[in-house]
Every structure is written in C-alpha cells, then in structure tokens.
PDB file of C-alpha atoms and ligand atoms in Angstrom:
ATOM      1  CA  MET A   1     -36.765   1.667  10.853  1.00 67.00           C
ATOM      2  CA  ALA A   2     -35.296   5.183  10.921  1.00 79.00           C
ATOM      3  CA  SER A   3     -37.252   8.000   9.370  1.00 91.00           C
ATOM      4  CA  LEU A   4     -35.794  10.343   6.797  1.00 94.00           C
ATOM      5  CA  HIS A   5     -35.913  13.911   8.114  1.00 94.00           C
ATOM      6  CA  ASP A   6     -36.700  16.716   5.691  1.00 96.00           C
ATOM      7  CA  ASP A   7     -33.291  18.320   6.102  1.00 96.00           C
ATOM      8  CA  THR A   8     -31.411  15.070   5.430  1.00 97.00           C
ATOM      9  CA  PHE A   9     -33.649  14.391   2.442  1.00 97.00           C
ATOM     10  CA  ARG A  10     -32.916  17.889   1.081  1.00 96.00           C
ATOM     11  CA  ARG A  11     -29.157  17.308   1.382  1.00 96.00           C
ATOM     12  CA  ILE A  12     -29.335  13.884  -0.307  1.00 97.00           C
ATOM     13  CA  ALA A  13     -31.375  15.504  -3.091  1.00 97.00           C
ATOM     14  CA  GLU A  14     -28.807  18.325  -3.436  1.00 96.00           C
ATOM     15  CA  LEU A  15     -25.951  15.822  -3.584  1.00 95.00           C
ATOM     16  CA  MET A  16     -27.644  13.841  -6.369  1.00 96.00           C
ATOM     17  CA  HIS A  17     -28.647  16.969  -8.253  1.00 96.00           C
ATOM     18  CA  GLY A  18     -25.115  18.350  -8.155  1.00 94.00           C
ATOM     19  CA  ALA A  19     -23.502  15.075  -9.214  1.00 93.00           C
ATOM     20  CA  ILE A  20     -25.854  13.561 -11.768  1.00 95.00           C
ATOM     21  CA  GLY A  21     -28.617  16.113 -12.341  1.00 96.00           C
ATOM     22  CA  LEU A  22     -31.467  14.158 -10.766  1.00 95.00           C
ATOM     23  CA  SER A  23     -34.181  16.389  -9.343  1.00 94.00           C
ATOM     24  CA  PHE A  24     -36.050  15.011  -6.328  1.00 95.00           C
ATOM     25  CA  ALA A  25     -39.042  17.113  -5.293  1.00 94.00           C
ATOM     26  CA  GLN A  26     -40.247  16.864  -1.679  1.00 95.00           C
ATOM     27  CA  SER A  27     -42.949  14.441  -2.885  1.00 95.00           C
ATOM     28  CA  LYS A  28     -40.165  11.932  -3.730  1.00 95.00           C
ATOM     29  CA  LYS A  29     -39.053  11.617  -0.108  1.00 96.00           C
ATOM     30  CA  PRO A  30     -40.853   8.265   0.413  1.00 95.00           C
ATOM     31  CA  LEU A  31     -39.268   6.921  -2.777  1.00 95.00           C
ATOM     32  CA  VAL A  32     -35.768   7.992  -1.724  1.00 96.00           C
ATOM     33  CA  SER A  33     -36.152   6.569   1.781  1.00 96.00           C
ATOM     34  CA  SER A  34     -37.579   3.254   0.590  1.00 96.00           C
ATOM     35  CA  ARG A  35     -34.849   2.784  -2.012  1.00 96.00           C
ATOM     36  CA  LEU A  36     -32.023   3.498   0.437  1.00 97.00           C
ATOM     37  CA  ALA A  37     -33.442   1.657   3.472  1.00 96.00           C
ATOM     38  CA  PRO A  38     -32.492  -1.934   2.480  1.00 96.00           C
ATOM     39  CA  ARG A  39     -28.941  -0.815   1.703  1.00 96.00           C
ATOM     40  CA  MET A  40     -28.621   0.952   5.055  1.00 95.00           C
ATOM     41  CA  GLN A  41     -29.926  -2.112   6.820  1.00 95.00           C
ATOM     42  CA  ARG A  42     -27.307  -4.205   5.081  1.00 95.00           C
ATOM     43  CA  LEU A  43     -24.596  -1.805   6.203  1.00 95.00           C
ATOM     44  CA  GLY A  44     -25.940  -1.842   9.765  1.00 94.00           C
ATOM     45  CA  LEU A  45     -26.836   1.862   9.648  1.00 94.00           C
ATOM     46  CA  ASP A  46     -30.077   3.054  11.168  1.00 91.00           C
ATOM     47  CA  ASP A  47     -29.739   6.780  10.538  1.00 94.00           C
ATOM     48  CA  TYR A  48     -29.992   8.413   7.105  1.00 96.00           C
ATOM     49  CA  GLU A  49     -27.514  11.064   8.333  1.00 95.00           C
ATOM     50  CA  ASP A  50     -24.861   8.344   8.652  1.00 94.00           C
ATOM     51  CA  TYR A  51     -25.587   7.090   5.158  1.00 95.00           C
ATOM     52  CA  LEU A  52     -25.425  10.634   3.791  1.00 95.00           C
ATOM     53  CA  ALA A  53     -22.034  11.107   5.490  1.00 93.00           C
ATOM     54  CA  LEU A  54     -20.839   7.893   3.839  1.00 93.00           C
ATOM     55  CA  ILE A  55     -21.874   8.835   0.312  1.00 94.00           C
ATOM     56  CA  SER A  56     -20.821  12.472   0.514  1.00 91.00           C
ATOM     57  CA  GLY A  57     -17.319  11.769   1.866  1.00 82.00           C
ATOM     58  CA  HIS A  58     -14.483  11.139  -0.560  1.00 75.00           C
ATOM     59  CA  SER A  59     -13.470   7.917   1.143  1.00 75.00           C
ATOM     60  CA  ASP A  60     -16.117   5.669  -0.412  1.00 74.00           C
ATOM     61  CA  ALA A  61     -16.743   6.322  -4.109  1.00 80.00           C
ATOM     62  CA  GLY A  62     -18.129   2.785  -4.360  1.00 89.00           C
ATOM     63  CA  GLU A  63     -20.940   3.589  -1.926  1.00 93.00           C
ATOM     64  CA  PHE A  64     -21.770   6.776  -3.810  1.00 93.00           C
ATOM     65  CA  GLN A  65     -22.075   4.712  -7.000  1.00 94.00           C
ATOM     66  CA  MET A  66     -24.285   2.268  -5.088  1.00 95.00           C
ATOM     67  CA  ALA A  67     -26.580   5.150  -4.101  1.00 95.00           C
ATOM     68  CA  VAL A  68     -26.701   6.286  -7.751  1.00 95.00           C
ATOM     69  CA  ASP A  69     -27.642   2.752  -8.774  1.00 96.00           C
ATOM     70  CA  LEU A  70     -30.427   2.745  -6.182  1.00 96.00           C
ATOM     71  CA  LEU A  71     -31.796   6.208  -6.904  1.00 96.00           C
ATOM     72  CA  THR A  72     -31.898   6.107 -10.700  1.00 95.00           C
ATOM     73  CA  THR A  73     -35.014   4.758 -12.379  1.00 95.00           C
ATOM     74  CA  ASN A  74     -34.018   2.258 -15.027  1.00 95.00           C
ATOM     75  CA  GLU A  75     -37.301   1.042 -16.512  1.00 96.00           C
ATOM     76  CA  THR A  76     -36.918   0.099 -20.165  1.00 97.00           C
ATOM     77  CA  TYR A  77     -37.914  -2.561 -22.685  1.00 98.00           C
ATOM     78  CA  PHE A  78     -37.229  -3.583 -26.274  1.00 98.00           C
ATOM     79  CA  PHE A  79     -38.702  -1.450 -29.065  1.00 98.00           C
ATOM     80  CA  ARG A  80     -40.214   1.013 -26.575  1.00 98.00           C
ATOM     81  CA  GLU A  81     -42.055   3.738 -28.516  1.00 97.00           C
ATOM     82  CA  PRO A  82     -42.009   1.744 -31.769  1.00 97.00           C
ATOM     83  CA  ALA A  83     -42.856   4.771 -33.947  1.00 98.00           C
ATOM     84  CA  HIS A  84     -39.272   5.979 -33.416  1.00 98.00           C
ATOM     85  CA  TYR A  85     -37.846   2.763 -34.874  1.00 98.00           C
ATOM     86  CA  GLU A  86     -40.256   3.005 -37.807  1.00 98.00           C
ATOM     87  CA  LEU A  87     -39.151   6.582 -38.471  1.00 98.00           C
ATOM     88  CA  LEU A  88     -35.495   5.571 -38.232  1.00 98.00           C
ATOM     89  CA  GLU A  89     -36.042   2.685 -40.630  1.00 98.00           C
ATOM     90  CA  ALA A  90     -37.860   4.906 -43.163  1.00 98.00           C
ATOM     91  CA  GLU A  91     -35.064   7.480 -42.947  1.00 97.00           C
ATOM     92  CA  LEU A  92     -32.391   4.828 -43.512  1.00 98.00           C
ATOM     93  CA  VAL A  93     -34.286   3.356 -46.461  1.00 97.00           C
ATOM     94  CA  ARG A  94     -34.319   6.859 -47.956  1.00 96.00           C
ATOM     95  CA  THR A  95     -30.670   7.747 -47.287  1.00 96.00           C
ATOM     96  CA  LYS A  96     -29.010   4.285 -47.568  1.00 96.00           C
ATOM     97  CA  PRO A  97     -25.991   5.201 -45.415  1.00 97.00           C
ATOM     98  CA  ARG A  98     -22.832   3.146 -45.911  1.00 96.00           C
ATOM     99  CA  THR A  99     -21.708   3.758 -42.348  1.00 97.00           C
ATOM    100  CA  LEU A 100     -23.829   4.464 -39.294  1.00 98.00           C
ATOM    101  CA  ALA A 101     -22.962   5.278 -35.675  1.00 98.00           C
ATOM    102  CA  VAL A 102     -25.759   5.284 -33.096  1.00 98.00           C
ATOM    103  CA  TRP A 103     -25.639   6.434 -29.465  1.00 98.00           C
ATOM    104  CA  SER A 104     -28.115   5.320 -26.821  1.00 98.00           C
ATOM    105  CA  ALA A 105     -27.260   8.037 -24.304  1.00 98.00           C
ATOM    106  CA  ALA A 106     -29.190   6.750 -21.267  1.00 97.00           C
ATOM    107  CA  SER A 107     -29.168   3.113 -22.234  1.00 98.00           C
ATOM    108  CA  SER A 108     -30.198   1.542 -18.941  1.00 98.00           C
ATOM    109  CA  PHE A 109     -30.041  -2.267 -19.331  1.00 98.00           C
ATOM    110  CA  GLY A 110     -29.331  -1.999 -23.068  1.00 98.00           C
ATOM    111  CA  ASP A 111     -32.809  -2.739 -24.438  1.00 98.00           C
ATOM    112  CA  GLU A 112     -32.781   0.393 -26.620  1.00 98.00           C
ATOM    113  CA  ALA A 113     -29.247  -0.261 -27.907  1.00 98.00           C
ATOM    114  CA  PHE A 114     -30.027  -3.891 -28.791  1.00 98.00           C
ATOM    115  CA  SER A 115     -33.400  -2.997 -30.366  1.00 98.00           C
ATOM    116  CA  THR A 116     -31.549  -0.580 -32.639  1.00 98.00           C
ATOM    117  CA  ALA A 117     -28.884  -3.183 -33.335  1.00 98.00           C
ATOM    118  CA  MET A 118     -31.570  -5.712 -34.381  1.00 98.00           C
ATOM    119  CA  LEU A 119     -33.055  -3.187 -36.793  1.00 98.00           C
ATOM    120  CA  LEU A 120     -29.659  -2.246 -38.254  1.00 98.00           C
ATOM    121  CA  ALA A 121     -28.492  -5.856 -38.573  1.00 98.00           C
ATOM    122  CA  ASP A 122     -31.663  -6.737 -40.480  1.00 98.00           C
ATOM    123  CA  MET A 123     -31.343  -3.714 -42.748  1.00 98.00           C
ATOM    124  CA  ALA A 124     -27.679  -4.457 -43.443  1.00 98.00           C
ATOM    125  CA  GLN A 125     -28.580  -8.062 -44.219  1.00 97.00           C
ATOM    126  CA  LEU A 126     -31.054  -6.825 -46.847  1.00 96.00           C
ATOM    127  CA  GLY A 127     -28.449  -4.439 -48.276  1.00 96.00           C
ATOM    128  CA  ARG A 128     -30.476  -1.378 -47.248  1.00 97.00           C
ATOM    129  CA  ILE A 129     -27.589   0.085 -45.261  1.00 98.00           C
ATOM    130  CA  GLY A 130     -23.874  -0.666 -45.348  1.00 97.00           C
ATOM    131  CA  SER A 131     -22.361  -3.270 -43.064  1.00 96.00           C
ATOM    132  CA  ASP A 132     -20.259  -0.712 -41.155  1.00 97.00           C
ATOM    133  CA  TRP A 133     -22.643   0.152 -38.329  1.00 98.00           C
ATOM    134  CA  SER A 134     -22.246   0.272 -34.557  1.00 97.00           C
ATOM    135  CA  VAL A 135     -24.157   1.189 -31.428  1.00 98.00           C
ATOM    136  CA  LEU A 136     -22.790   2.726 -28.224  1.00 98.00           C
ATOM    137  CA  GLY A 137     -24.843   2.558 -25.022  1.00 98.00           C
ATOM    138  CA  THR A 138     -23.926   4.733 -22.030  1.00 98.00           C
ATOM    139  CA  ASP A 139     -25.447   5.272 -18.614  1.00 98.00           C
ATOM    140  CA  ILE A 140     -24.487   6.600 -15.182  1.00 97.00           C
ATOM    141  CA  SER A 141     -25.476   3.410 -13.370  1.00 96.00           C
ATOM    142  CA  ASP A 142     -22.840   0.729 -12.987  1.00 95.00           C
ATOM    143  CA  ARG A 143     -25.414  -1.911 -12.178  1.00 95.00           C
ATOM    144  CA  VAL A 144     -27.337  -1.528 -15.443  1.00 97.00           C
ATOM    145  CA  LEU A 145     -24.142  -1.384 -17.493  1.00 98.00           C
ATOM    146  CA  ARG A 146     -22.880  -4.644 -15.998  1.00 97.00           C
ATOM    147  CA  SER A 147     -26.195  -6.234 -16.878  1.00 98.00           C
ATOM    148  CA  ALA A 148     -26.202  -4.728 -20.412  1.00 98.00           C
ATOM    149  CA  THR A 149     -22.809  -6.297 -21.060  1.00 98.00           C
ATOM    150  CA  GLN A 150     -24.217  -9.713 -20.121  1.00 97.00           C
ATOM    151  CA  ALA A 151     -27.177  -9.047 -22.473  1.00 98.00           C
ATOM    152  CA  VAL A 152     -29.482 -11.472 -20.654  1.00 97.00           C
ATOM    153  CA  TYR A 153     -33.160 -10.460 -20.408  1.00 98.00           C
ATOM    154  CA  PRO A 154     -36.449 -11.821 -19.104  1.00 97.00           C
ATOM    155  CA  GLN A 155     -38.485 -12.752 -22.181  1.00 96.00           C
ATOM    156  CA  GLU A 156     -41.227 -10.386 -21.110  1.00 96.00           C
ATOM    157  CA  ARG A 157     -39.009  -7.378 -21.893  1.00 97.00           C
ATOM    158  CA  LEU A 158     -38.848  -8.519 -25.528  1.00 97.00           C
ATOM    159  CA  ARG A 159     -42.648  -8.565 -25.948  1.00 97.00           C
ATOM    160  CA  ASN A 160     -42.404  -6.045 -28.830  1.00 97.00           C
ATOM    161  CA  VAL A 161     -39.810  -8.089 -30.740  1.00 97.00           C
ATOM    162  CA  THR A 162     -41.190 -10.054 -33.687  1.00 96.00           C
ATOM    163  CA  PRO A 163     -40.823 -13.872 -33.575  1.00 96.00           C
ATOM    164  CA  GLU A 164     -38.478 -13.788 -36.611  1.00 96.00           C
ATOM    165  CA  ARG A 165     -36.207 -11.296 -34.894  1.00 97.00           C
ATOM    166  CA  LEU A 166     -36.266 -13.331 -31.697  1.00 97.00           C
ATOM    167  CA  ARG A 167     -35.152 -16.392 -33.665  1.00 96.00           C
ATOM    168  CA  ARG A 168     -32.463 -14.484 -35.542  1.00 97.00           C
ATOM    169  CA  HIS A 169     -30.946 -12.459 -32.719  1.00 98.00           C
ATOM    170  CA  CYS A 170     -31.640 -14.247 -29.437  1.00 97.00           C
ATOM    171  CA  LEU A 171     -30.690 -17.472 -27.701  1.00 96.00           C
ATOM    172  CA  ARG A 172     -33.372 -18.987 -25.471  1.00 92.00           C
ATOM    173  CA  GLY A 173     -32.401 -20.030 -21.961  1.00 91.00           C
ATOM    174  CA  GLU A 174     -33.042 -23.601 -20.827  1.00 89.00           C
ATOM    175  CA  GLY A 175     -33.290 -25.291 -17.438  1.00 91.00           C
ATOM    176  CA  GLU A 176     -32.460 -22.735 -14.760  1.00 88.00           C
ATOM    177  CA  SER A 177     -32.464 -19.982 -17.398  1.00 89.00           C
ATOM    178  CA  ASP A 178     -35.910 -20.855 -18.680  1.00 91.00           C
ATOM    179  CA  GLY A 179     -37.846 -17.647 -19.431  1.00 93.00           C
ATOM    180  CA  MET A 180     -34.660 -15.706 -20.129  1.00 96.00           C
ATOM    181  CA  VAL A 181     -33.026 -14.882 -23.446  1.00 97.00           C
ATOM    182  CA  GLN A 182     -29.518 -13.794 -24.322  1.00 97.00           C
ATOM    183  CA  ILE A 183     -28.667 -11.570 -27.253  1.00 98.00           C
ATOM    184  CA  HIS A 184     -26.676 -13.462 -29.893  1.00 98.00           C
ATOM    185  CA  PRO A 185     -22.890 -12.820 -29.805  1.00 97.00           C
ATOM    186  CA  ARG A 186     -23.106 -11.698 -33.467  1.00 96.00           C
ATOM    187  CA  LEU A 187     -25.189  -8.722 -32.356  1.00 97.00           C
ATOM    188  CA  ARG A 188     -23.369  -8.163 -29.076  1.00 98.00           C
ATOM    189  CA  GLU A 189     -20.079  -7.600 -30.850  1.00 97.00           C
ATOM    190  CA  ARG A 190     -21.588  -4.525 -32.568  1.00 97.00           C
ATOM    191  CA  VAL A 191     -22.794  -2.917 -29.339  1.00 98.00           C
ATOM    192  CA  ARG A 192     -20.448  -1.397 -26.743  1.00 98.00           C
ATOM    193  CA  PHE A 193     -21.353  -0.034 -23.329  1.00 98.00           C
ATOM    194  CA  GLY A 194     -19.608   2.505 -21.124  1.00 97.00           C
ATOM    195  CA  GLN A 195     -20.232   4.807 -18.218  1.00 97.00           C
ATOM    196  CA  LEU A 196     -20.995   8.436 -18.992  1.00 97.00           C
ATOM    197  CA  ASN A 197     -22.518  11.186 -16.876  1.00 97.00           C
ATOM    198  CA  LEU A 198     -24.732  13.398 -19.037  1.00 97.00           C
ATOM    199  CA  CYS A 199     -24.230  16.235 -16.549  1.00 96.00           C
ATOM    200  CA  GLN A 200     -20.506  16.526 -17.091  1.00 96.00           C
ATOM    201  CA  PRO A 201     -18.544  17.651 -20.138  1.00 94.00           C
ATOM    202  CA  ILE A 202     -18.540  14.921 -22.777  1.00 94.00           C
ATOM    203  CA  GLU A 203     -15.182  14.025 -24.260  1.00 86.00           C
ATOM    204  CA  ALA A 204     -15.353  13.617 -28.037  1.00 80.00           C
ATOM    205  CA  LEU A 205     -17.371  10.453 -28.553  1.00 92.00           C
ATOM    206  CA  GLY A 206     -18.996  11.006 -31.871  1.00 88.00           C
ATOM    207  CA  PRO A 207     -19.937  12.234 -34.243  1.00 96.00           C
ATOM    208  CA  PHE A 208     -23.044  10.056 -34.279  1.00 98.00           C
ATOM    209  CA  ASP A 209     -25.645   9.818 -37.008  1.00 98.00           C
ATOM    210  CA  VAL A 210     -28.442   8.976 -34.575  1.00 98.00           C
ATOM    211  CA  VAL A 211     -28.798   9.745 -30.860  1.00 98.00           C
ATOM    212  CA  PHE A 212     -31.419   8.349 -28.488  1.00 98.00           C
ATOM    213  CA  LEU A 213     -31.854  10.347 -25.263  1.00 98.00           C
ATOM    214  CA  ARG A 214     -35.177   8.897 -24.233  1.00 98.00           C
ATOM    215  CA  ASN A 215     -36.943   8.854 -20.905  1.00 97.00           C
ATOM    216  CA  VAL A 216     -34.160  10.421 -18.868  1.00 97.00           C
ATOM    217  CA  LEU A 217     -34.900  14.142 -19.259  1.00 96.00           C
ATOM    218  CA  ILE A 218     -38.021  13.724 -17.105  1.00 94.00           C
ATOM    219  CA  TYR A 219     -35.735  13.273 -14.096  1.00 94.00           C
ATOM    220  CA  PHE A 220     -33.987  16.640 -14.640  1.00 95.00           C
ATOM    221  CA  ASP A 221     -35.101  20.223 -13.952  1.00 93.00           C
ATOM    222  CA  THR A 222     -35.619  22.649 -16.856  1.00 93.00           C
ATOM    223  CA  GLU A 223     -32.118  24.116 -16.808  1.00 94.00           C
ATOM    224  CA  THR A 224     -30.390  20.738 -16.523  1.00 95.00           C
ATOM    225  CA  LYS A 225     -32.568  19.388 -19.350  1.00 95.00           C
ATOM    226  CA  ARG A 226     -31.522  22.180 -21.679  1.00 96.00           C
ATOM    227  CA  ASP A 227     -27.828  21.849 -20.804  1.00 96.00           C
ATOM    228  CA  VAL A 228     -27.884  18.061 -21.204  1.00 97.00           C
ATOM    229  CA  VAL A 229     -29.633  18.252 -24.571  1.00 97.00           C
ATOM    230  CA  ASP A 230     -27.208  20.868 -25.930  1.00 97.00           C
ATOM    231  CA  ARG A 231     -24.235  18.875 -24.609  1.00 97.00           C
ATOM    232  CA  VAL A 232     -25.489  15.638 -26.174  1.00 97.00           C
ATOM    233  CA  LEU A 233     -26.263  17.359 -29.466  1.00 97.00           C
ATOM    234  CA  THR A 234     -22.622  18.444 -29.860  1.00 96.00           C
ATOM    235  CA  GLN A 235     -21.995  14.744 -30.557  1.00 97.00           C
ATOM    236  CA  LEU A 236     -24.657  14.475 -33.290  1.00 97.00           C
ATOM    237  CA  ARG A 237     -23.645  15.356 -36.810  1.00 97.00           C
ATOM    238  CA  PRO A 238     -25.703  18.048 -38.602  1.00 97.00           C
ATOM    239  CA  GLY A 239     -28.609  16.349 -40.340  1.00 97.00           C
ATOM    240  CA  GLY A 240     -28.564  13.501 -37.809  1.00 98.00           C
ATOM    241  CA  LEU A 241     -31.630  12.172 -35.989  1.00 98.00           C
ATOM    242  CA  PHE A 242     -32.347  12.862 -32.331  1.00 98.00           C
ATOM    243  CA  PHE A 243     -34.955  11.031 -30.243  1.00 98.00           C
ATOM    244  CA  ILE A 244     -36.329  11.884 -26.804  1.00 98.00           C
ATOM    245  CA  GLY A 245     -39.257  10.211 -25.040  1.00 97.00           C
ATOM    246  CA  THR A 246     -42.588  11.110 -26.612  1.00 95.00           C
ATOM    247  CA  ALA A 247     -43.891  12.241 -23.210  1.00 91.00           C
ATOM    248  CA  GLU A 248     -40.928  14.577 -22.691  1.00 90.00           C
ATOM    249  CA  GLY A 249     -42.267  17.357 -24.918  1.00 79.00           C
ATOM    250  CA  ARG A 250     -40.170  19.890 -26.768  1.00 77.00           C
ATOM    251  CA  VAL A 251     -36.904  20.865 -25.136  1.00 81.00           C
ATOM    252  CA  ALA A 252     -35.882  24.510 -25.162  1.00 84.00           C
ATOM    253  CA  CYS A 253     -32.293  23.876 -26.285  1.00 94.00           C
ATOM    254  CA  LYS A 254     -30.013  26.309 -28.134  1.00 94.00           C
ATOM    255  CA  THR A 255     -29.143  23.810 -30.888  1.00 95.00           C
ATOM    256  CA  PRO A 256     -31.501  24.293 -33.849  1.00 95.00           C
ATOM    257  CA  LEU A 257     -33.712  21.237 -34.378  1.00 96.00           C
ATOM    258  CA  GLN A 258     -36.374  20.423 -36.935  1.00 95.00           C
ATOM    259  CA  SER A 259     -39.312  18.562 -35.428  1.00 95.00           C
ATOM    260  CA  LEU A 260     -40.226  15.377 -37.367  1.00 96.00           C
ATOM    261  CA  ALA A 261     -42.717  13.581 -35.109  1.00 95.00           C
ATOM    262  CA  PRO A 262     -43.435  13.382 -31.370  1.00 95.00           C
ATOM    263  CA  GLY A 263     -40.031  13.030 -29.687  1.00 96.00           C
ATOM    264  CA  ALA A 264     -38.170  12.879 -33.036  1.00 97.00           C
ATOM    265  CA  PHE A 265     -35.981  15.667 -34.421  1.00 97.00           C
ATOM    266  CA  ARG A 266     -33.339  16.367 -37.034  1.00 97.00           C
ATOM    267  CA  LYS A 267     -30.328  18.518 -36.169  1.00 97.00           C
ATOM    268  CA  VAL A 268     -30.465  21.431 -38.551  1.00 94.00           C
ATOM    269  CA  VAL A 269     -27.557  21.775 -40.991  1.00 87.00           C
ATOM    270  CA  SER A 270     -26.282  25.323 -40.470  1.00 78.00           C
TER     271      SER A 270
HETATM  272  C1  SAM B   1     -35.809   5.225 -17.563  1.00 89.19           C
HETATM  273  S1  SAM B   1     -34.203   4.827 -18.120  1.00 89.19           S
HETATM  274  C2  SAM B   1     -34.371   5.097 -19.890  1.00 89.19           C
HETATM  275  C3  SAM B   1     -33.871   3.916 -20.691  1.00 89.19           C
HETATM  276  C4  SAM B   1     -34.092   4.012 -22.187  1.00 89.19           C
HETATM  277  N1  SAM B   1     -33.468   5.183 -22.758  1.00 89.19           N
HETATM  278  C5  SAM B   1     -35.562   3.971 -22.531  1.00 89.19           C
HETATM  279  O1  SAM B   1     -36.105   4.966 -22.990  1.00 89.19           O
HETATM  280  O2  SAM B   1     -36.178   2.918 -22.346  1.00 89.19           O
HETATM  281  C6  SAM B   1     -33.273   6.285 -17.624  1.00 89.19           C
HETATM  282  C7  SAM B   1     -31.774   6.018 -17.477  1.00 89.19           C
HETATM  283  O3  SAM B   1     -31.090   7.268 -17.360  1.00 89.19           O
HETATM  284  C8  SAM B   1     -29.955   7.067 -16.544  1.00 89.19           C
HETATM  285  N2  SAM B   1     -29.454   8.353 -16.035  1.00 89.19           N
HETATM  286  C9  SAM B   1     -29.999   9.159 -15.086  1.00 89.19           C
HETATM  287  N3  SAM B   1     -29.229  10.230 -14.879  1.00 89.19           N
HETATM  288  C10 SAM B   1     -28.165  10.110 -15.705  1.00 89.19           C
HETATM  289  C11 SAM B   1     -27.008  10.909 -15.955  1.00 89.19           C
HETATM  290  N4  SAM B   1     -26.774  12.055 -15.295  1.00 89.19           N
HETATM  291  N5  SAM B   1     -26.128  10.481 -16.884  1.00 89.19           N
HETATM  292  C12 SAM B   1     -26.335   9.331 -17.552  1.00 89.19           C
HETATM  293  N6  SAM B   1     -27.404   8.528 -17.368  1.00 89.19           N
HETATM  294  C13 SAM B   1     -28.313   8.920 -16.454  1.00 89.19           C
HETATM  295  C14 SAM B   1     -30.469   6.133 -15.452  1.00 89.19           C
HETATM  296  O4  SAM B   1     -29.431   5.423 -14.812  1.00 89.19           O
HETATM  297  C15 SAM B   1     -31.423   5.228 -16.235  1.00 89.19           C
HETATM  298  O5  SAM B   1     -30.822   3.998 -16.581  1.00 89.19           O
END
C-alpha cells in the first residue's frame, strides 16, 4: 500500500481546514491515511497525490464529499452527557414555553436530535411544554445525514434510554433487523435534518431557543472554534440555552454567555 508523504498529508489537511475547519495535526497522519486507503483502493488509486488531485479539483464534488464523510469523526449516542438533558428539562419545567425550536448543530447520526425529541415529546404529553416544538439536526457529512433520516440504530446506542421511552418512541426490529430499533414516525415527523457547514456563513435558520454544539469544537483550532461559536450563537435567541461538550471547556467567543454548568450556557439578554 502507498505511503502518505508529509507534504501530501499537509495539503490534504490544508484542504480540509479551509473547507470545513477540521484541524489535523501531524500526529493524525496515520488516521488520515488509514481512513482514505480503502477508498483509494476501491478507486484503483495507489498514490495519495492522485487522490488529493481528485478531491481538490472542481470536477468531482461527490468525491470531495466522500472524503469529508471519511475524515469526520461521527461518534455519538443517545442521551450522551445526560446532565445536559436534565438541565434542559429543569429549565423547561420552570419556563413552560408554548413553542420551542431546538438545533442540534453537529447532529451526526441524529442521536442527539432524537434524544431531545423524546424528552420534548414526553414533556408535551404531560402538558409541561406546549405542543408546538421541533428539532433541526444539521451536519457536514452526507453519510450521517442519510442515516439520520432513516432513524435506524443499533440498540446499543440507546443504552441510556429508559425502557418506558424505548417502548413509547421506538420500534424494535425483527428477523434480519434483530438488534436494531427505528424511531417511531410520530417522533420522526418532528425532527428535520439538513446539510450545513459550520465554517461558512449561516443563512437565517433560527431563532432557536436551544442549541446543541457538542463534541465538534474539539476538531477545530482556537480561531475556528471562536468563529464557529459566534456564528452559531447568532441563531440562538437571547436568553436561550447553549450546550457544548463538557470536555470542550470554555470557549473564548465574543457573544456574552452566562455559565450554568459544565458545557451549559445561557445567551445573555443585552
Ligand atoms: C463527534 S460528532 C458529535 C455528535 C453529537 N453532537 C454528539 O455530541 O454526540 C461531530 C460531528 O461534527 C460534524 N462536523 C465536523 N465538522 C463540521 C462542520 N464544519 N460543519 C458541520 N458539521 C461538522 C461531523 O461530521 C460529526 O458528525
């Protein structure tokens, strides 16, 4: 198998940084080469230079998207960092909103969007929030968005979902689909997915009452992080809740935020 030369690696990293903000340090060279190698093999290419030429030319946008799909890290699961859902629930119990718009801004396979939808559906059912709620999930990766729209998951990814919620919101697969679950159409109709690059200007999407931007900032450098956070926060209404991954620390953004808990903030009303 071909080896990835430092210079080619640097130019792949620059291409990805410029297009979608991902920052690949030199230490990530083995990861980049191992993720691209099977694709190159499939295309009959044995030189990373040839693959770079393919994804950097304008003639094959599909192959560039394929490289994005391969180089993004999409790990996620239902009710990840449960303290954030508890905080959201407590806040909604306190404010009893009649309408609620939520954005999962790096949604990956949709686990975060559907976890939120389960919580909101249950709260609406109990009359704790109004029935006019919706969730939007966006991501840069086509592959994860296609999967999110299908809303089919290995049961293991729903390990943090209570048995009652599983019964209420999921359909269990049988036969060939044993071990898989599909989100109930009732919930799926409240959750939309679309492609959005956090590193480009965001057309008016919101305003949202709650924004999740969790476990994506770690892949960006400091400047990109700050720009992405400020850009995303333009879509959050003042007073709205903003969540980042608990391991992602405090972001030095220009938008004033009040810290509520690890990874949880309120956009200050100016
Ligand atoms: C690790 S997943 C996080 C999923 C979920 N938010 C969570 O916390 O479980 C990170 C996601 O960010 C997406 N991503 C990376 N760069 C992006 C960009 N520039 N714009 C939009 N999404 C991006 C990746 O495709 C990936 O699905």
